[in-house]
Each structure stands twice: as structure tokens, then as C-alpha cells.
């Protein structure tokens, strides 16, 4: 057969195996990196409050405590009595 005599095919199984393992490792690393960037691996607790005014509050805005980011505003809702739930 050509495969056995052609030097281009020498060690082809090993090369393909290394390529496949490297590709899978790359995909896993990208998934982990994106998960870390999106805070997927961090436990979350939902906290909300009701206030008279939601001025200067926007969805996606960082929530900080003593200068450290501890979360973000997920929703700003206006209820029937014109109060804002954050």
C-alpha cells in the first residue's frame, strides 16, 4: 500500500492524535476563559430593594461596596405604585 511505503505518512496516527488532543485542550481553555470572564463559576445571591427613585441606575451597572465590585444591577423595574425595584 502507498501508506506503508510513502514517507509522508510516517507517524501520521501520532500526528493526528497530537492535533486532536491539542484542539480539544484549546477548546476547553477557551470555554474556561469565557466562563471566568462571564463570572459563570462564581456563586451568586440575588438581592433586591425598593426605592422611590431609580435615577442614575441602569441595568448592567456595577454594584460596589467600599470600592470593590460585588455585583451588577440585573433589572430596574417600575411597579404599580410608581416605586422602583432594583
CSV table of C-alpha atoms in Angstrom, one decimal:
chain,number,residue,atom,x,y,z
A,1,UNK,CA,0.0,0.0,0.0
A,2,UNK,CA,1.0,3.6,-0.5
A,3,UNK,CA,0.6,4.4,3.2
A,4,UNK,CA,3.2,1.9,4.2
A,5,UNK,CA,5.8,3.0,1.7
A,6,UNK,CA,5.2,6.7,1.4
A,7,UNK,CA,7.4,8.7,3.8
A,8,UNK,CA,4.8,11.5,4.1
A,9,UNK,CA,2.5,9.1,6.0
A,10,UNK,CA,5.2,8.0,8.5
A,11,UNK,CA,3.8,8.6,12.0
A,12,UNK,CA,0.5,10.0,10.7
A,13,UNK,CA,-1.5,8.4,13.6
A,14,UNK,CA,0.7,10.1,16.2
A,15,UNK,CA,0.5,13.5,14.4
A,16,UNK,CA,-3.3,13.3,14.1
A,17,UNK,CA,-3.6,12.3,17.8
A,18,UNK,CA,-1.5,15.2,18.9
A,19,UNK,CA,-3.5,17.6,16.7
A,20,UNK,CA,-6.9,16.3,18.1
A,21,UNK,CA,-5.7,16.5,21.7
A,22,UNK,CA,-4.3,20.0,21.2
A,23,UNK,CA,-7.6,21.1,19.6
A,24,UNK,CA,-9.7,19.7,22.4
A,25,UNK,CA,-7.4,21.3,25.0
A,26,UNK,CA,-7.7,24.6,23.2
A,27,UNK,CA,-11.5,24.5,23.1
A,28,UNK,CA,-11.6,23.6,26.8
A,29,UNK,CA,-9.2,26.5,27.7
A,30,UNK,CA,-11.3,29.0,25.6
A,31,UNK,CA,-14.5,27.8,27.4
A,32,UNK,CA,-12.9,28.2,30.8
A,33,UNK,CA,-11.6,31.6,29.9
A,34,UNK,CA,-15.0,32.8,28.7
A,35,UNK,CA,-16.7,31.3,31.8
A,36,UNK,CA,-14.3,33.2,34.1
A,37,UNK,CA,-14.9,36.4,32.1
A,38,UNK,CA,-18.7,36.0,32.4
A,39,UNK,CA,-18.5,35.1,36.2
A,40,UNK,CA,-20.1,31.7,35.5
A,41,UNK,CA,-18.1,29.9,38.2
A,42,UNK,CA,-18.8,32.4,40.9
A,43,UNK,CA,-21.8,31.6,43.3
A,44,UNK,CA,-24.5,34.3,43.1
A,45,UNK,CA,-27.0,35.6,45.5
A,46,UNK,CA,-29.9,37.8,44.3
A,47,UNK,CA,-30.6,40.8,46.5
A,48,UNK,CA,-33.2,43.5,45.6
A,49,UNK,CA,-34.5,46.7,47.2
A,50,UNK,CA,-37.4,49.0,46.6
A,51,UNK,CA,-36.9,52.8,46.4
A,52,UNK,CA,-38.8,55.9,45.4
A,53,UNK,CA,-36.3,56.9,42.7
A,54,UNK,CA,-34.3,54.9,40.2
A,55,UNK,CA,-32.4,57.9,38.9
A,56,UNK,CA,-28.9,57.1,37.7
A,57,UNK,CA,-29.5,53.4,38.0
A,58,UNK,CA,-29.0,51.3,34.8
A,59,UNK,CA,-29.1,47.6,34.0
A,60,UNK,CA,-25.6,46.1,33.9
A,61,UNK,CA,-24.2,48.8,36.2
A,62,UNK,CA,-21.6,47.7,38.7
A,63,UNK,CA,-22.6,47.4,42.4
A,64,UNK,CA,-19.7,48.4,44.6
A,65,UNK,CA,-19.0,48.0,48.3
A,66,UNK,CA,-16.1,50.1,49.7
A,67,UNK,CA,-14.7,50.4,46.2
A,68,UNK,CA,-14.8,46.7,45.3
A,69,UNK,CA,-17.2,45.3,42.7
A,70,UNK,CA,-19.5,42.9,44.3
A,71,UNK,CA,-22.1,42.5,41.6
A,72,UNK,CA,-24.1,44.2,39.0
A,73,UNK,CA,-27.7,45.6,38.5
A,74,UNK,CA,-29.7,42.9,36.7
A,75,UNK,CA,-33.0,44.7,36.4
A,76,UNK,CA,-34.7,48.0,37.2
A,77,UNK,CA,-38.5,47.7,37.4
A,78,UNK,CA,-41.2,50.2,38.0
A,79,UNK,CA,-44.2,48.7,40.0
A,80,UNK,CA,-47.8,49.8,40.0
A,81,UNK,CA,-47.3,52.3,42.9
A,82,UNK,CA,-44.5,54.1,40.9
A,83,UNK,CA,-41.8,52.6,43.1
A,84,UNK,CA,-38.6,51.3,41.7
A,85,UNK,CA,-37.4,47.7,42.3
A,86,UNK,CA,-33.7,47.1,41.8
